[in-house]
XYZ file of C-alpha atoms in Angstrom:
708
model
C 0.591 51.223 75.370
C -2.427 50.336 73.194
C -2.499 51.898 69.706
C -4.986 54.743 69.261
C -5.736 56.874 66.249
C -4.488 60.420 66.201
C -6.921 63.014 67.153
C -9.332 63.706 64.373
C -7.898 60.751 62.323
C -9.944 57.905 60.871
C -11.142 55.073 63.018
C -8.902 51.983 62.691
C -11.844 49.667 61.938
C -13.080 52.028 59.266
C -9.631 52.137 57.707
C -9.392 48.358 57.589
C -12.876 48.027 56.063
C -11.974 50.428 53.260
C -8.585 48.959 52.299
C -9.420 45.245 52.377
C -10.368 43.371 49.173
C -12.875 41.353 51.168
C -16.519 42.318 50.823
C -17.817 43.438 54.241
C -21.437 44.326 55.070
C -23.173 44.963 58.387
C -26.944 44.392 58.401
C -29.543 44.835 61.109
C -31.996 42.113 61.986
C -34.384 43.271 59.239
C -31.711 43.187 56.557
C -31.138 46.923 56.305
C -27.576 47.912 55.465
C -25.615 49.603 58.217
C -22.112 49.356 56.698
C -21.095 48.788 53.041
C -17.310 48.878 52.526
C -15.374 50.085 49.528
C -14.868 46.536 48.137
C -18.664 46.146 48.068
C -18.979 49.475 46.287
C -16.397 48.466 43.620
C -18.003 45.119 42.942
C -21.660 46.216 42.891
C -21.245 49.646 41.328
C -23.323 51.129 44.170
C -22.081 53.698 46.666
C -22.561 53.169 50.374
C -24.794 56.230 50.574
C -27.188 54.559 48.119
C -27.657 51.425 50.187
C -27.151 52.362 53.885
C -30.473 52.278 55.685
C -32.134 50.272 52.910
C -32.914 46.597 52.520
C -30.154 45.271 50.308
C -31.859 42.469 48.370
C -33.934 44.438 45.858
C -30.839 46.389 44.874
C -28.621 43.413 44.002
C -30.804 40.370 43.440
C -33.410 39.267 40.898
C -36.919 39.191 42.309
C -37.196 35.382 42.450
C -33.953 35.201 44.463
C -34.693 37.842 47.102
C -36.796 35.829 49.541
C -34.455 32.814 49.539
C -31.304 34.892 50.036
C -32.902 37.068 52.721
C -33.860 33.969 54.633
C -30.381 32.500 54.390
C -28.776 35.719 55.609
C -31.138 36.568 58.472
C -31.906 33.114 59.863
C -29.477 31.035 61.822
C -27.732 29.119 62.838
C -24.688 31.346 62.944
C -21.966 31.403 61.849
C -22.805 30.052 58.383
C -21.591 30.106 54.783
C -23.831 31.034 51.909
C -23.214 31.460 48.161
C -25.354 33.554 45.844
C -25.029 35.843 42.866
C -25.072 39.642 42.905
C -26.396 41.603 39.966
C -24.229 44.699 39.497
C -25.580 48.000 38.265
C -24.176 47.038 34.837
C -26.248 43.849 34.754
C -23.276 41.527 35.331
C -23.798 38.609 37.696
C -21.033 37.840 40.184
C -20.974 34.766 42.438
C -20.159 35.636 46.077
C -19.230 33.201 48.849
C -20.434 34.755 52.133
C -19.396 33.955 55.683
C -22.046 35.292 58.085
C -21.796 35.901 61.837
C -24.398 37.337 64.234
C -24.050 39.863 67.080
C -26.678 39.140 69.758
C -28.423 41.560 72.132
C -28.837 40.937 75.871
C -31.900 38.793 75.240
C -29.919 36.542 72.850
C -31.636 37.804 69.782
C -29.863 38.748 66.555
C -29.008 42.420 66.650
C -26.496 42.660 63.841
C -25.264 40.437 61.043
C -21.680 40.825 59.893
C -21.173 39.314 56.402
C -17.777 38.942 54.757
C -17.660 37.804 51.142
C -15.240 36.678 48.418
C -15.892 36.949 44.662
C -15.639 33.339 43.387
C -17.097 33.968 39.929
C -13.935 32.920 38.053
C -13.569 29.740 40.102
C -17.199 28.761 39.531
C -16.983 29.436 35.779
C -13.818 27.326 35.562
C -15.496 24.616 37.584
C -18.557 24.662 35.317
C -16.389 24.520 32.217
C -14.463 21.607 33.668
C -17.652 19.768 34.525
C -19.013 20.399 31.025
C -15.772 19.182 29.484
C -15.780 16.087 31.656
C -19.411 15.449 30.724
C -18.583 15.693 27.029
C -15.584 13.440 27.549
C -17.737 10.923 29.384
C -20.331 10.951 26.588
C -17.697 10.378 23.922
C -15.990 7.832 26.142
C -19.126 5.758 26.587
C -20.447 6.053 23.027
C -17.179 5.357 21.189
C -17.210 2.231 19.018
C -13.523 1.735 19.853
C -12.436 0.338 23.169
C -11.383 3.224 25.447
C -9.506 2.762 28.720
C -8.092 5.190 31.281
C -4.966 3.909 32.999
C -3.033 5.230 35.988
C 0.639 4.622 35.203
C 1.773 5.922 38.608
C 0.053 3.486 40.964
C 2.818 2.052 43.193
C 0.938 -1.164 43.936
C -0.825 -2.079 40.665
C 1.276 -1.529 37.514
C -0.719 0.593 35.104
C -3.981 0.270 36.995
C -7.216 0.519 34.982
C -9.167 3.528 36.295
C -12.075 3.411 33.867
C -13.107 1.827 30.573
C -16.110 1.874 28.269
C -18.494 -0.878 27.274
C -16.760 -1.441 23.927
C -13.483 -2.136 25.722
C -15.153 -4.636 28.051
C -16.938 -6.368 25.191
C -13.799 -6.548 23.051
C -11.827 -8.263 25.816
C -14.637 -10.423 27.203
C -14.580 -8.993 30.747
C -17.128 -7.175 32.865
C -16.541 -3.605 34.005
C -16.014 -4.645 37.597
C -13.423 -7.231 36.520
C -11.269 -4.636 34.781
C -11.427 -1.481 36.910
C -8.728 -1.687 39.570
C -6.800 -4.417 37.756
C -3.517 -3.989 35.906
C -3.747 -3.597 32.146
C -1.302 -6.533 32.068
C -4.357 -8.701 32.716
C -4.929 -8.378 28.957
C -1.343 -8.878 27.819
C 0.226 -12.202 26.871
C 3.118 -11.294 29.220
C 3.565 -8.647 31.982
C 4.498 -5.967 29.494
C 3.724 -2.881 31.578
C 5.412 -4.255 34.685
C 8.568 -4.686 32.600
C 8.405 -1.890 30.051
C 5.997 0.649 31.570
C 8.488 3.470 32.335
C 9.934 3.378 28.818
C 6.457 3.387 27.283
C 5.341 6.335 29.446
C 8.427 8.317 28.408
C 7.678 7.529 24.761
C 4.057 8.692 25.102
C 5.166 11.928 26.782
C 7.647 12.648 24.008
C 5.613 11.811 20.911
C 1.959 11.580 21.937
C -0.213 10.315 20.578
C 1.667 7.102 19.814
C 0.237 4.492 17.463
C 1.054 0.846 17.079
C -0.159 -2.699 16.850
C -0.087 -5.290 19.583
C -2.104 -8.126 21.042
C -4.624 -8.665 23.850
C -5.499 -11.881 25.604
C -9.255 -12.403 25.664
C -10.946 -13.763 28.772
C -11.434 -17.075 26.955
C -7.672 -17.380 26.520
C -7.314 -16.555 22.836
C -4.870 -13.852 21.812
C -6.130 -11.390 19.194
C -4.428 -8.465 17.379
C -5.251 -4.867 18.220
C -4.467 -1.456 16.799
C -3.915 1.081 19.553
C -3.312 4.784 20.136
C -2.125 6.135 23.500
C -1.994 9.702 24.812
C -1.801 11.541 28.136
C -4.849 13.262 29.674
C -5.403 15.149 32.920
C -8.452 13.978 34.851
C -9.125 15.428 38.275
C -5.590 16.740 38.439
C -4.103 13.293 37.759
C -1.952 12.336 34.781
C -3.592 9.319 33.146
C -3.006 7.403 29.928
C -5.949 7.233 27.532
C -5.792 4.123 25.382
C -7.899 3.693 22.249
C -7.910 0.066 21.100
C -9.484 -1.614 18.099
C -9.786 -5.332 17.382
C -8.204 -5.829 13.935
C -8.659 -9.599 13.743
C -10.887 -9.355 10.678
C -8.503 -6.987 8.925
C -5.576 -9.315 9.608
C -7.559 -12.241 8.247
C -8.376 -10.239 5.116
C -4.722 -9.272 4.708
C -3.692 -12.892 5.102
C -6.251 -13.982 2.520
C -4.958 -11.312 0.132
C -1.360 -12.372 0.800
C -2.247 -15.999 0.120
C -4.081 -15.006 -3.075
C -1.111 -12.933 -4.222
C 1.276 -15.763 -3.369
C -0.913 -18.240 -5.237
C -1.168 -15.942 -8.250
C 2.594 -15.455 -8.243
C 3.157 -19.204 -7.918
C 0.674 -19.948 -10.699
C 2.284 -17.360 -12.941
C 5.744 -18.856 -12.406
C 4.931 -22.569 -12.385
C 3.588 -25.146 -14.769
C 0.007 -25.976 -13.683
C 0.326 -29.645 -14.663
C 3.555 -30.628 -12.884
C 4.065 -27.754 -10.442
C 7.562 -27.227 -11.860
C 8.976 -23.761 -12.608
C 7.982 -22.425 -16.024
C 10.212 -20.667 -18.546
C 10.057 -17.283 -16.801
C 11.122 -18.625 -13.404
C 13.702 -20.889 -15.050
C 15.371 -17.920 -16.743
C 15.404 -15.967 -13.470
C 17.033 -18.824 -11.597
C 19.491 -19.467 -14.396
C 20.455 -15.786 -14.373
C 21.140 -15.962 -10.635
C 23.283 -19.079 -11.022
C 25.296 -17.558 -13.861
C 26.014 -14.475 -11.762
C 27.005 -16.590 -8.785
C 29.413 -18.905 -10.603
C 30.870 -15.940 -12.466
C 32.949 -15.302 -9.351
C 34.219 -18.903 -9.117
C 35.785 -21.649 -11.237
C 32.649 -23.805 -11.213
C 30.357 -24.169 -14.199
C 26.593 -24.377 -14.811
C 25.030 -27.045 -17.012
C 21.704 -26.633 -18.798
C 20.018 -29.890 -19.873
C 17.253 -29.555 -22.459
C 15.174 -32.769 -22.446
C 12.524 -33.724 -24.976
C 10.564 -36.982 -24.667
C 10.815 -39.180 -27.758
C 7.489 -40.452 -29.043
C 5.332 -38.494 -26.619
C 2.833 -37.608 -29.343
C 2.270 -41.306 -29.921
C 1.405 -41.788 -26.225
C -1.160 -38.975 -26.420
C -2.651 -40.319 -29.642
C -2.858 -43.939 -28.485
C -3.652 -43.633 -24.786
C -5.234 -40.184 -24.563
C -4.212 -36.845 -23.117
C -5.033 -37.851 -19.530
C -2.445 -40.638 -19.740
C -0.030 -38.241 -21.419
C -0.461 -35.794 -18.528
C 0.192 -38.599 -16.041
C 3.393 -39.464 -17.913
C 4.559 -35.840 -17.762
C 3.942 -35.736 -13.998
C 5.920 -38.968 -13.566
C 8.819 -37.568 -15.594
C 8.816 -34.455 -13.403
C 9.008 -36.572 -10.236
C 11.842 -38.707 -11.614
C 13.916 -35.731 -12.734
C 13.519 -33.999 -9.383
C 14.479 -37.182 -7.597
C 17.952 -37.378 -9.133
C 19.153 -33.783 -8.626
C 19.866 -31.690 -5.542
C 17.253 -29.398 -3.951
C 19.376 -26.420 -5.033
C 19.133 -27.443 -8.703
C 16.187 -26.492 -10.909
C 13.860 -28.746 -12.880
C 11.467 -26.829 -15.145
C 8.852 -27.632 -17.767
C 8.715 -25.310 -20.756
C 5.546 -26.802 -22.200
C 4.507 -29.917 -24.081
C 7.088 -32.634 -23.427
C 10.057 -30.264 -23.008
C 11.889 -30.192 -19.669
C 14.985 -28.268 -18.597
C 17.327 -29.112 -15.735
C 19.866 -26.578 -14.417
C 22.720 -27.998 -12.332
C 25.351 -25.730 -10.763
C 28.786 -26.093 -9.176
C 30.105 -28.691 -11.645
C 33.824 -29.099 -12.266
C 33.520 -29.361 -16.036
C 32.287 -31.488 -18.892
C 32.987 -34.836 -17.210
C 30.761 -33.907 -14.245
C 28.085 -32.702 -16.667
C 28.234 -36.016 -18.563
C 27.749 -37.997 -15.337
C 24.672 -35.906 -14.479
C 23.310 -36.449 -18.012
C 23.673 -40.231 -17.690
C 21.957 -40.099 -14.286
C 19.049 -38.116 -15.712
C 18.604 -40.550 -18.602
C 18.832 -43.524 -16.257
C 16.081 -42.037 -14.078
C 13.754 -41.929 -17.093
C 14.483 -45.430 -18.413
C 12.332 -47.643 -16.106
C 8.983 -48.606 -17.611
C 6.025 -46.531 -16.436
C 2.660 -48.245 -15.849
C -0.037 -45.843 -17.013
C -3.664 -46.906 -16.868
C -2.630 -50.534 -16.948
C -0.403 -49.943 -19.958
C 3.425 -50.252 -19.709
C 5.125 -47.278 -21.328
C 8.857 -47.001 -22.000
C 10.204 -43.473 -21.706
C 12.978 -42.363 -24.017
C 14.422 -38.879 -24.310
C 16.736 -36.752 -26.387
C 18.939 -34.420 -24.349
C 21.006 -31.388 -25.266
C 23.558 -29.889 -22.905
C 25.112 -26.401 -22.817
C 27.788 -25.369 -20.312
C 28.847 -22.019 -18.926
C 31.706 -21.661 -19.334
C 32.607 -22.103 -22.192
C 29.203 -21.527 -23.815
C 27.070 -18.393 -23.567
C 26.761 -16.335 -20.375
C 23.245 -15.162 -21.317
C 20.386 -17.275 -19.894
C 18.194 -17.213 -23.000
C 21.160 -17.913 -25.261
C 22.403 -20.765 -23.079
C 18.932 -22.271 -23.131
C 18.816 -21.871 -26.905
C 22.193 -23.602 -27.252
C 20.981 -26.559 -25.161
C 17.842 -26.653 -27.324
C 19.965 -26.720 -30.472
C 22.046 -29.571 -29.060
C 18.857 -31.506 -28.200
C 17.623 -31.228 -31.777
C 20.991 -32.486 -32.958
C 20.546 -35.501 -30.651
C 17.149 -36.142 -32.248
C 18.651 -35.850 -35.713
C 21.292 -38.390 -34.748
C 18.767 -41.070 -33.790
C 17.050 -39.948 -30.574
C 17.416 -41.319 -27.036
C 20.836 -39.746 -26.811
C 22.807 -36.863 -25.339
C 24.499 -34.135 -27.367
C 26.683 -31.311 -26.050
C 26.571 -27.939 -27.742
C 29.546 -26.820 -29.828
C 30.205 -23.940 -32.167
C 29.628 -26.084 -35.252
C 25.981 -26.390 -34.239
C 25.513 -22.658 -33.864
C 24.078 -21.864 -37.256
C 21.526 -19.775 -35.454
C 24.309 -17.869 -33.720
C 25.801 -16.900 -37.075
C 22.360 -15.860 -38.225
C 22.033 -13.738 -35.103
C 25.346 -12.031 -35.780
C 24.278 -11.259 -39.332
C 20.942 -9.948 -38.053
C 22.806 -7.707 -35.602
C 24.991 -6.243 -38.364
C 21.996 -5.547 -40.599
C 19.998 -4.052 -37.699
C 22.848 -1.734 -36.801
C 22.980 -0.551 -40.418
C 19.190 -0.074 -40.488
C 19.409 2.118 -37.390
C 22.170 4.192 -38.949
C 20.110 4.676 -42.116
C 16.812 5.049 -40.194
C 15.350 2.243 -42.283
C 12.770 1.222 -39.660
C 9.085 2.132 -39.571
C 6.387 2.422 -36.921
C 3.012 0.874 -37.640
C -0.034 1.515 -35.458
C -2.710 -0.844 -34.190
C -5.963 0.612 -32.826
C -7.168 0.208 -29.272
C -10.906 0.360 -28.666
C -13.380 0.613 -25.833
C -14.364 -2.971 -24.989
C -17.994 -2.040 -24.356
C -18.776 0.432 -27.140
C -16.106 -0.315 -29.743
C -15.151 3.367 -29.835
C -11.603 4.114 -30.948
C -9.414 5.256 -28.061
C -5.953 5.324 -29.597
C -3.182 3.162 -31.014
C -0.287 0.917 -30.182
C 2.868 1.665 -32.187
C 4.806 -1.383 -33.462
C 8.315 -1.428 -34.960
C 8.578 -2.922 -38.445
C 11.810 -3.727 -40.353
C 12.214 -4.829 -43.976
C 15.835 -5.548 -44.902
C 17.270 -5.688 -48.430
C 18.809 -9.119 -47.801
C 16.732 -10.567 -44.950
C 13.363 -9.357 -46.199
C 10.617 -8.666 -43.618
C 12.183 -9.399 -40.203
C 9.815 -10.236 -37.336
C 10.220 -8.257 -34.090
C 10.380 -11.603 -32.278
C 13.629 -12.155 -34.160
C 15.360 -8.777 -34.044
C 14.251 -7.480 -30.625
C 16.102 -10.299 -28.729
C 19.143 -9.614 -30.931
C 18.931 -5.928 -30.028
C 18.656 -6.733 -26.328
C 21.619 -9.101 -26.296
C 23.823 -6.847 -28.444
C 23.030 -3.576 -26.671
C 21.374 -2.140 -29.780
C 18.156 -1.932 -27.792
C 19.281 1.465 -26.446
C 19.685 3.251 -29.822
C 16.629 1.357 -31.104
C 14.597 2.606 -28.156
C 15.837 6.152 -28.704
C 14.789 5.987 -32.367
C 11.329 4.643 -31.472
C 10.836 7.356 -28.836
C 11.923 10.140 -31.200
C 9.799 8.806 -34.093
C 6.741 8.439 -31.855
C 7.112 12.044 -30.654
C 7.576 13.228 -34.241
C 4.379 11.427 -35.247
C 2.545 12.927 -32.265
C 3.585 16.387 -33.373
C 2.361 15.657 -36.912
C -0.996 14.346 -35.712
C -1.348 17.289 -33.328
C -2.886 17.353 -29.840
C -5.545 14.884 -28.838
C -3.661 11.588 -29.312
C -1.583 9.792 -26.679
C 1.124 7.336 -27.759
C 3.261 5.088 -25.619
C 6.682 3.620 -26.258
C 7.877 0.264 -24.956
C 11.115 0.593 -22.985
C 13.559 -2.160 -22.090
C 15.377 -2.856 -18.837
C 18.660 -1.595 -20.323
C 17.077 1.724 -21.255
C 15.470 2.450 -17.893
C 18.659 1.463 -16.048
C 20.651 4.193 -17.814
C 21.288 7.351 -15.816
C 20.502 9.523 -18.864
C 17.179 7.841 -19.617
C 14.916 10.498 -18.069
C 16.884 13.324 -19.697
C 16.596 11.558 -23.071
C 12.816 11.361 -22.779
C 12.618 15.032 -21.836
C 14.791 16.022 -24.831
C 12.596 14.050 -27.256
C 9.469 15.778 -25.945
C 11.021 19.221 -26.189
C 12.501 18.588 -29.650
C 9.062 18.008 -31.154
C 7.045 20.310 -28.908
C 5.058 17.448 -27.368
C 3.678 17.635 -23.841
C 4.563 14.877 -21.382
C 0.878 14.066 -20.920
C 0.760 12.881 -24.553
C 3.380 10.195 -23.933
C 3.043 6.871 -22.161
C 5.855 4.412 -21.507
C 5.252 0.666 -21.292
C 7.502 -1.262 -18.926
C 7.927 -5.015 -19.067
C 7.393 -7.124 -15.946
C 11.002 -8.268 -16.312
C 12.110 -4.673 -15.869
C 10.000 -4.236 -12.750
C 11.580 -7.230 -11.023
C 15.173 -6.789 -12.131
C 15.643 -3.050 -11.595
C 12.905 -2.228 -9.108
C 14.586 0.493 -7.058
C 16.268 2.266 -9.946
C 13.122 1.954 -12.052
C 10.992 3.466 -9.275
C 13.333 6.461 -8.998
C 13.482 7.102 -12.744
C 9.765 6.543 -13.231
C 8.887 9.009 -10.490
C 10.941 11.625 -12.350
C 9.039 10.819 -15.537
C 5.734 11.205 -13.701
C 6.877 14.717 -12.775
C 7.024 15.416 -16.525
C 3.412 14.275 -16.926
C 4.331 10.985 -18.632
C 1.929 8.088 -17.944
C 3.290 4.629 -17.080
C 2.004 1.170 -17.997
C 3.174 -2.284 -16.903
C 3.275 -4.389 -20.083
C 3.032 -8.185 -20.456
C 1.413 -8.441 -17.006
C 0.551 -11.980 -15.986
C 3.606 -13.669 -17.504
C 4.982 -14.276 -14.025
C 7.889 -11.853 -13.823
C 6.593 -9.620 -11.040
C 4.667 -9.972 -7.823
C 1.681 -8.002 -6.549
C 4.028 -6.056 -4.290
C 5.701 -4.645 -7.430
C 2.443 -2.881 -8.286
C 2.574 -1.101 -4.929
C 6.164 0.101 -5.353
C 6.094 1.520 -8.890
C 4.190 4.707 -9.863
C 1.952 3.013 -12.421
C -1.202 4.172 -14.192
C -2.104 1.033 -16.134
C -1.761 -2.747 -16.476
C -1.555 -4.397 -19.878
C -2.457 -8.095 -19.724
C -0.307 -10.324 -21.899
C -1.882 -11.988 -24.943
C -0.874 -15.425 -23.594
C -3.503 -15.075 -20.866
C -6.428 -15.050 -23.297
C -5.408 -17.610 -25.922
C -7.542 -20.231 -24.170
C -9.994 -17.803 -22.578
C -13.132 -19.096 -24.292
C -12.616 -22.772 -23.437
C -10.711 -22.673 -20.126
C -12.560 -21.772 -16.896
C -9.190 -21.567 -15.170
C -7.954 -18.992 -17.690
C -11.177 -17.029 -17.180
C -10.665 -17.017 -13.395
C -7.065 -15.853 -13.762
C -7.951 -12.990 -16.135
C -10.936 -11.912 -14.033
C -8.758 -11.942 -10.886
C -6.102 -9.805 -12.572
C -8.703 -7.301 -13.804
C -10.190 -7.164 -10.303
C -6.727 -6.667 -8.806
C -6.031 -3.761 -11.165
C -9.415 -2.232 -10.419
C -8.743 -2.502 -6.686
C -5.437 -0.675 -7.185
C -7.196 1.971 -9.324
C -5.216 1.068 -12.433
C -6.541 1.086 -15.998
C -6.539 -2.271 -17.819
C -5.758 -3.051 -21.464
C -5.961 -6.602 -22.837
C -3.989 -7.333 -26.013
C -4.269 -10.168 -28.500
C -8.084 -10.159 -28.780
C -8.845 -12.111 -31.936
C -12.338 -13.588 -31.529
C -15.791 -12.281 -30.692
C -16.015 -14.878 -27.919
C -12.937 -13.456 -26.214
C -14.352 -9.946 -26.495
C -17.702 -10.988 -25.005
C -15.993 -12.566 -21.993
C -13.802 -9.502 -21.451
C -16.864 -7.260 -21.606
C -18.523 -9.395 -18.942
C -15.393 -8.965 -16.798
C -15.681 -5.168 -17.169
C -12.395 -4.874 -19.036
C -11.936 -1.299 -20.199
C -9.799 -1.414 -23.355
C -8.917 -4.163 -25.852
C -6.763 -4.509 -28.938
C -6.016 -7.224 -31.437
C -6.744 -8.451 -34.908
C -10.461 -8.490 -34.090
C -10.531 -4.711 -33.686
C -7.843 -3.736 -36.182
C -4.532 -4.831 -37.658
C -1.324 -2.739 -37.511
C -0.931 -0.279 -40.386
C 1.270 2.715 -41.355
C 0.401 6.065 -39.717
C -1.072 7.540 -42.917
C -3.762 4.854 -42.784
C -5.169 6.414 -39.621
C -4.895 10.110 -40.488
C -8.544 10.529 -41.540
C -9.758 8.493 -38.574
C -7.745 10.636 -36.171
C -9.216 13.812 -37.661
C -12.703 12.349 -37.217
C -11.886 11.276 -33.669
C -10.649 14.760 -32.796
C -13.703 16.405 -34.344
C -16.043 14.168 -32.331
C -14.329 14.936 -29.021
C -14.957 18.008 -26.913
C -12.051 19.851 -25.262
C -13.134 18.437 -21.901
C -12.716 14.873 -23.127
C -8.911 15.040 -23.128
C -6.637 12.929 -25.329
C -7.583 9.355 -26.173
C -5.716 6.647 -24.328
C -3.222 4.790 -26.510
C -0.331 2.415 -25.990
C 2.848 1.827 -27.936
C 5.977 -0.294 -28.064
C 8.843 -1.764 -29.958
């Protein structure tokens, strides 16, 4: 039987109206409220008793909205859907989606209007926020200077289909918008990359987004150009798309290539003789070192041939330097033509050449090579219409049995060459122990140096460094001086190589470091001194700890000390040096690359070591005032240092002309005989007191450099 309410119980329709979450209103044809359910009461804040029998619109709508909403509710056709905002009693506006139906009287006129509504405020706010976000995205998308592209990676028919792109992307690739949208992004790739690798790339983007990399695009005109790209996932309209941000880096790559070529040319120039293109002394010693290490594990030997042209000065004097240069180039060609590509032919300067030949079986093989080299030089050379006969004196040193040190082996070959000259020239002489007077002298020097270190009979002298522009004193370079009872005043160019070859360089370096710190403590704060360190010192595992102990012993802060590293060190022990130097930087010690420009290191070395300063070698400025090429080299090196944010010091400045050129090149600091000669520390005591008095605490310590 049909359901009926219990006697006296609520009407079923009334019950439903009061429990439903749907807004339900019944209006008459004039818009007066007949029913107003509980959901309407909760949303509006009005009770049914307040609205029944009254026109609804003034109660819930702003005045300018009432007429429009009334018309939409009361006029047909029915049923219809309308959306408008209610203003609650608390002033809050809620967006309601109404579904309206009409009950007609017998004449077909509207008698009642039944309106059911749903609160869609949250949905509309979310929709508005999404539209605003998409509008902002579109603005950024269109105005970006980078090429932006939206890609659908899920299209089953077109691999990685282009959904949208901006004008910059079109312009960069040479296509119109209509040519790109709908096409696969592989249109721009040199090969169908996305068709082959798309799934792996999508997984990578999902895992690590955004992902960055470099690649290449194929322009519409067929050329392939490099790009830098970033890819990430975005949701647009409920779809997962890939947003690509691409930038044409052709100009950057060209600049990098130009810089690489410049660096390569600078490295080549620093390691090769400009006249003949042959390796210079620095590169020769490097190659000789490599060969000696290699044959050390075999029974083969290495021969060093030191060749000096007999009578070359006469050619220059009689025929001129241009003809002499032509002769040197011809000699270089002839020597290279009679050795293997793996052998080395070098020019040390003037008319001195060195040939290094490896993998020989002994002296007999070395003699055959010597005869071949001399035979190559014998044919008459026609220079400027003048026939010139080339003769040479040649000295040969072998390892084994001669020295295993490159510089020493070269010296032994040089000694043998001079013996050949003394014996009548145009001959070949092999080194033997009877010739090694210099070796005995070196041994004696080593013994005396060891004794001087034990007795602390060395001194440090100091040479001022000045501001190139103003001439103001900035600090000093410390130089080791040694006067022996038997040898007299011994030049550092004599005893430093002995110390390096004998291993005394380590205790010598420790003495210099300790003495420099002691002098710093005596002078007090405000002066910075640097100490030159050798490759053997930096390679030691206890080097950093030794520096720290010296600082602590004399109460000197690390910021007062600077260490100068030779280019040879940077090349030979790069990784270990970088590790040790980073630890020194943690102590506050500043680091300088000494002798820069002598060809031992490349530009890449500057990027791998924690340096503060470059010190240009004195050899770079000896011909500065009369050599445009030397000026270009020095200016390039200063510019390179400035680009790497490194300070620059130029040593060996001896003339006002050199100083003027360095000022024009914006060199910061100079030193040399022009600005002050080395002197004992007491000489500078008054000047240091004046310097400290003139400086304010904010100025910090003056920059100074020091060495062996």
